[in-house]
């Protein structure tokens, strides 16, 4: 399984403003910067997009992506999201005012996107992957993802505060290799992290202890303003299985 945390900034000092992962080139987990990735032809290799929650940093360029790939890859792209996310995308984004009503629209008989409503507890099979959806603990309803193929499993919890179920399930998942976990705010902003239901480096390390399997934890979603401080606080724990995820790098598991 090949996983890339897509870049979302310009210039040499890379920061993460938006969240999207590419899995094996054909599945996207979130669409923060997906519509800015390479060329429309390369974007069209993405056949399935999963959106974890309604926050803008996780779907910001989905409208651009859908324009780019319309009619490029045969069948339309499938958008997988919970009822609450789909309702927000219909009312707030694809509403005929901010952007065309792509979730319903057809052009010359062809849909812009197929929509699949997903819910916690479900497992979806796409592109040779089994993707299990687990509710995590964020300020809005949010789905985390357990991705499995025949060789490896990877957990992407998305945005979350301290949580339980996804770690219990991760521990029961054979071939678990990696977790891409958020570490948004530095330790001195723990109060803000509590209110916004994000993790600090101290909280991140506590979550690591909830998984007994030997896996690598990649820190993601570091606040663009405080990424050096967050990274330093994480690395101060000197845990060999804790790494800061690189942008644009294809991690193979
Ligand atoms: Zn969020
Ligand atoms: Zn976020």
GROMACS .gro file of C-alpha atoms and ligand atoms in nm:
model
  255
    1UNK     CA    1   0.000   0.000   0.000
    2UNK     CA    2   0.140   0.334  -0.105
    3UNK     CA    3   0.030   0.644   0.092
    4UNK     CA    4   0.122   1.005   0.015
    5UNK     CA    5   0.032   1.303   0.232
    6UNK     CA    6  -0.027   1.561  -0.041
    7UNK     CA    7   0.153   1.896  -0.015
    8UNK     CA    8  -0.061   2.203   0.049
    9UNK     CA    9   0.182   2.496   0.051
   10UNK     CA   10   0.411   2.678  -0.190
   11UNK     CA   11   0.778   2.756  -0.137
   12UNK     CA   12   1.062   2.577   0.037
   13UNK     CA   13   0.937   2.590   0.397
   14UNK     CA   14   0.655   2.338   0.358
   15UNK     CA   15   0.362   2.353   0.595
   16UNK     CA   16   0.032   2.171   0.612
   17UNK     CA   17  -0.260   2.405   0.550
   18UNK     CA   18  -0.493   2.138   0.410
   19UNK     CA   19  -0.534   1.761   0.445
   20UNK     CA   20  -0.546   1.499   0.172
   21UNK     CA   21  -0.386   1.158   0.127
   22UNK     CA   22  -0.343   0.967  -0.194
   23UNK     CA   23  -0.362   0.588  -0.159
   24UNK     CA   24  -0.212   0.381  -0.443
   25UNK     CA   25  -0.276   0.675  -0.678
   26UNK     CA   26  -0.644   0.586  -0.711
   27UNK     CA   27  -0.810   0.662  -0.376
   28UNK     CA   28  -0.808   0.992  -0.188
   29UNK     CA   29  -0.872   1.025   0.183
   30UNK     CA   30  -0.994   1.384   0.216
   31UNK     CA   31  -0.958   1.644  -0.056
   32UNK     CA   32  -0.796   1.948   0.105
   33UNK     CA   33  -0.537   1.998  -0.170
   34UNK     CA   34  -0.636   1.717  -0.409
   35UNK     CA   35  -0.753   1.962  -0.678
   36UNK     CA   36  -0.407   2.125  -0.684
   37UNK     CA   37  -0.220   1.797  -0.728
   38UNK     CA   38  -0.025   1.768  -1.056
   39UNK     CA   39  -0.229   1.760  -1.379
   40UNK     CA   40  -0.598   1.691  -1.440
   41UNK     CA   41  -0.493   1.367  -1.616
   42UNK     CA   42  -0.308   1.252  -1.303
   43UNK     CA   43  -0.596   1.361  -1.081
   44UNK     CA   44  -0.828   1.154  -1.300
   45UNK     CA   45  -0.649   0.838  -1.181
   46UNK     CA   46  -0.826   0.904  -0.848
   47UNK     CA   47  -1.153   0.712  -0.871
   48UNK     CA   48  -1.274   0.737  -0.512
   49UNK     CA   49  -1.269   1.027  -0.266
   50UNK     CA   50  -1.357   0.983   0.102
   51UNK     CA   51  -1.432   1.295   0.308
   52UNK     CA   52  -1.383   1.255   0.684
   53UNK     CA   53  -1.577   1.557   0.813
   54UNK     CA   54  -1.721   1.896   0.722
   55UNK     CA   55  -1.420   2.114   0.808
   56UNK     CA   56  -1.294   2.304   0.505
   57UNK     CA   57  -0.930   2.199   0.532
   58UNK     CA   58  -1.044   1.844   0.445
   59UNK     CA   59  -1.240   1.922   0.125
   60UNK     CA   60  -1.129   2.272   0.015
   61UNK     CA   61  -1.028   2.181  -0.342
   62UNK     CA   62  -1.290   1.910  -0.400
   63UNK     CA   63  -1.482   2.155  -0.627
   64UNK     CA   64  -1.166   2.215  -0.835
   65UNK     CA   65  -1.091   1.842  -0.847
   66UNK     CA   66  -1.440   1.758  -0.975
   67UNK     CA   67  -1.408   2.014  -1.257
   68UNK     CA   68  -1.064   1.878  -1.347
   69UNK     CA   69  -1.164   1.513  -1.370
   70UNK     CA   70  -1.515   1.537  -1.517
   71UNK     CA   71  -1.540   1.296  -1.811
   72UNK     CA   72  -1.169   1.207  -1.792
   73UNK     CA   73  -1.178   0.855  -1.657
   74UNK     CA   74  -1.481   0.678  -1.802
   75UNK     CA   75  -1.712   0.631  -1.505
   76UNK     CA   76  -1.759   0.930  -1.275
   77UNK     CA   77  -1.556   0.959  -0.955
   78UNK     CA   78  -1.731   0.826  -0.645
   79UNK     CA   79  -1.756   1.057  -0.343
   80UNK     CA   80  -1.789   0.865  -0.015
   81UNK     CA   81  -1.909   1.068   0.282
   82UNK     CA   82  -2.149   1.054   0.575
   83UNK     CA   83  -2.502   1.192   0.547
   84UNK     CA   84  -2.402   1.496   0.754
   85UNK     CA   85  -2.104   1.575   0.530
   86UNK     CA   86  -2.308   1.527   0.212
   87UNK     CA   87  -2.581   1.754   0.346
   88UNK     CA   88  -2.324   2.026   0.417
   89UNK     CA   89  -2.157   1.987   0.075
   90UNK     CA   90  -2.500   2.015  -0.093
   91UNK     CA   91  -2.618   2.314   0.110
   92UNK     CA   92  -2.294   2.505   0.161
   93UNK     CA   93  -2.075   2.428  -0.142
   94UNK     CA   94  -2.240   2.257  -0.438
   95UNK     CA   95  -2.549   2.474  -0.407
   96UNK     CA   96  -2.557   2.650  -0.745
   97UNK     CA   97  -2.419   2.966  -0.586
   98UNK     CA   98  -2.074   2.884  -0.445
   99UNK     CA   99  -2.025   2.609  -0.706
  100UNK     CA  100  -2.255   2.417  -0.945
  101UNK     CA  101  -2.480   2.147  -0.797
  102UNK     CA  102  -2.234   1.875  -0.892
  103UNK     CA  103  -2.372   1.614  -0.654
  104UNK     CA  104  -2.695   1.600  -0.855
  105UNK     CA  105  -2.604   1.746  -1.194
  106UNK     CA  106  -2.558   1.563  -1.521
  107UNK     CA  107  -2.407   1.695  -1.843
  108UNK     CA  108  -2.520   1.526  -2.166
  109UNK     CA  109  -2.644   1.235  -1.957
  110UNK     CA  110  -2.320   1.195  -1.760
  111UNK     CA  111  -2.296   1.254  -1.386
  112UNK     CA  112  -2.019   1.471  -1.241
  113UNK     CA  113  -1.985   1.244  -0.941
  114UNK     CA  114  -2.143   0.933  -0.793
  115UNK     CA  115  -2.233   0.966  -0.428
  116UNK     CA  116  -2.203   0.686  -0.172
  117UNK     CA  117  -2.334   0.752   0.176
  118UNK     CA  118  -2.111   0.593   0.439
  119UNK     CA  119  -2.145   0.549   0.814
  120UNK     CA  120  -1.936   0.441   1.111
  121UNK     CA  121  -1.899   0.065   1.142
  122UNK     CA  122  -1.916   0.002   0.768
  123UNK     CA  123  -1.641  -0.148   0.554
  124UNK     CA  124  -1.622  -0.030   0.192
  125UNK     CA  125  -1.425  -0.221  -0.074
  126UNK     CA  126  -1.269  -0.010  -0.348
  127UNK     CA  127  -0.964  -0.050  -0.575
  128UNK     CA  128  -0.839  -0.359  -0.391
  129UNK     CA  129  -0.866  -0.190  -0.051
  130UNK     CA  130  -1.092  -0.262   0.243
  131UNK     CA  131  -1.170   0.066   0.417
  132UNK     CA  132  -1.337   0.047   0.759
  133UNK     CA  133  -1.499   0.362   0.893
  134UNK     CA  134  -1.477   0.438   1.263
  135UNK     CA  135  -1.620   0.740   1.446
  136UNK     CA  136  -1.352   0.944   1.623
  137UNK     CA  137  -1.384   1.230   1.873
  138UNK     CA  138  -1.373   1.570   1.703
  139UNK     CA  139  -1.581   1.884   1.743
  140UNK     CA  140  -1.804   1.780   1.449
  141UNK     CA  141  -1.899   1.419   1.356
  142UNK     CA  142  -1.584   1.271   1.200
  143UNK     CA  143  -1.492   0.937   1.048
  144UNK     CA  144  -1.151   0.777   1.081
  145UNK     CA  145  -1.029   0.515   0.834
  146UNK     CA  146  -0.865   0.173   0.866
  147UNK     CA  147  -0.722   0.081   0.525
  148UNK     CA  148  -0.630  -0.279   0.451
  149UNK     CA  149  -0.503  -0.478   0.156
  150UNK     CA  150  -0.365  -0.830   0.160
  151UNK     CA  151  -0.022  -0.717   0.280
  152UNK     CA  152  -0.067  -0.419   0.510
  153UNK     CA  153  -0.304  -0.208   0.714
  154UNK     CA  154  -0.279   0.164   0.786
  155UNK     CA  155  -0.492   0.381   1.015
  156UNK     CA  156  -0.583   0.741   0.931
  157UNK     CA  157  -0.797   0.868   1.220
  158UNK     CA  158  -0.838   1.218   1.068
  159UNK     CA  159  -0.898   1.503   1.314
  160UNK     CA  160  -0.954   1.379   1.667
  161UNK     CA  161  -0.902   1.443   2.035
  162UNK     CA  162  -0.827   1.147   2.264
  163UNK     CA  163  -1.033   0.857   2.134
  164UNK     CA  164  -1.085   0.485   2.194
  165UNK     CA  165  -1.267   0.274   1.937
  166UNK     CA  166  -1.031   0.320   1.645
  167UNK     CA  167  -0.738   0.204   1.864
  168UNK     CA  168  -0.931  -0.102   1.982
  169UNK     CA  169  -1.003  -0.190   1.621
  170UNK     CA  170  -0.645  -0.110   1.515
  171UNK     CA  171  -0.516  -0.356   1.774
  172UNK     CA  172  -0.734  -0.630   1.619
  173UNK     CA  173  -0.613  -0.553   1.266
  174UNK     CA  174  -0.351  -0.791   1.127
  175UNK     CA  175  -0.052  -0.646   0.939
  176UNK     CA  176  -0.099  -0.302   1.095
  177UNK     CA  177   0.205  -0.102   0.981
  178UNK     CA  178   0.138   0.266   1.035
  179UNK     CA  179  -0.086   0.534   1.178
  180UNK     CA  180  -0.107   0.889   1.040
  181UNK     CA  181  -0.220   1.081   1.348
  182UNK     CA  182  -0.284   1.449   1.395
  183UNK     CA  183  -0.075   1.665   1.630
  184UNK     CA  184  -0.226   2.006   1.571
  185UNK     CA  185  -0.136   2.239   1.857
  186UNK     CA  186   0.168   2.282   2.082
  187UNK     CA  187   0.152   2.175   2.446
  188UNK     CA  188   0.110   2.531   2.575
  189UNK     CA  189  -0.220   2.550   2.381
  190UNK     CA  190  -0.367   2.238   2.545
  191UNK     CA  191  -0.675   2.438   2.647
  192UNK     CA  192  -0.742   2.536   2.286
  193UNK     CA  193  -0.680   2.176   2.179
  194UNK     CA  194  -0.945   2.060   2.430
  195UNK     CA  195  -1.203   2.310   2.302
  196UNK     CA  196  -1.136   2.235   1.933
  197UNK     CA  197  -1.088   1.859   1.995
  198UNK     CA  198  -0.740   1.828   1.855
  199UNK     CA  199  -0.425   1.667   1.994
  200UNK     CA  200  -0.111   1.826   2.134
  201UNK     CA  201   0.222   1.637   2.129
  202UNK     CA  202   0.155   1.520   2.488
  203UNK     CA  203  -0.188   1.393   2.382
  204UNK     CA  204  -0.040   1.233   2.069
  205UNK     CA  205   0.202   1.024   2.275
  206UNK     CA  206  -0.084   0.915   2.505
  207UNK     CA  207  -0.277   0.794   2.200
  208UNK     CA  208   0.030   0.599   2.082
  209UNK     CA  209   0.021   0.401   2.407
  210UNK     CA  210  -0.329   0.274   2.321
  211UNK     CA  211  -0.192   0.057   2.039
  212UNK     CA  212   0.004  -0.247   2.150
  213UNK     CA  213   0.112  -0.357   1.801
  214UNK     CA  214   0.456  -0.238   1.684
  215UNK     CA  215   0.359   0.035   1.436
  216UNK     CA  216   0.507   0.361   1.316
  217UNK     CA  217   0.315   0.676   1.406
  218UNK     CA  218   0.349   0.959   1.152
  219UNK     CA  219   0.250   1.301   1.287
  220UNK     CA  220   0.037   1.509   1.050
  221UNK     CA  221  -0.188   1.819   1.061
  222UNK     CA  222   0.073   2.026   1.252
  223UNK     CA  223  -0.055   2.382   1.279
  224UNK     CA  224   0.105   2.593   1.005
  225UNK     CA  225   0.185   2.862   1.265
  226UNK     CA  226   0.345   2.636   1.521
  227UNK     CA  227   0.478   2.342   1.321
  228UNK     CA  228   0.838   2.378   1.439
  229UNK     CA  229   0.731   2.388   1.804
  230UNK     CA  230   0.491   2.095   1.763
  231UNK     CA  231   0.759   1.892   1.581
  232UNK     CA  232   1.019   1.969   1.850
  233UNK     CA  233   0.778   1.868   2.128
  234UNK     CA  234   0.699   1.541   1.951
  235UNK     CA  235   1.062   1.454   1.877
  236UNK     CA  236   1.165   1.538   2.237
  237UNK     CA  237   1.000   1.208   2.337
  238UNK     CA  238   1.275   1.028   2.137
  239UNK     CA  239   1.041   0.747   2.038
  240UNK     CA  240   1.190   0.548   1.749
  241UNK     CA  241   0.845   0.477   1.603
  242UNK     CA  242   0.735   0.844   1.603
  243UNK     CA  243   0.809   1.037   1.285
  244UNK     CA  244   0.690   1.364   1.133
  245UNK     CA  245   0.526   1.284   0.798
  246UNK     CA  246   0.691   1.435   0.489
  247UNK     CA  247   0.469   1.598   0.228
  248UNK     CA  248   0.461   1.443  -0.117
  249UNK     CA  249   0.654   1.133  -0.014
  250UNK     CA  250   0.506   0.796  -0.114
  251UNK     CA  251   0.528   0.577   0.197
  252UNK     CA  252   0.509   0.207   0.108
  253UNK     CA  253   0.374  -0.051   0.350
  254LIG    ZN1  254  -1.148   1.927   1.178
  255LIG    ZN1  255  -0.835   1.949   0.997
   0.00000   0.00000   0.00000
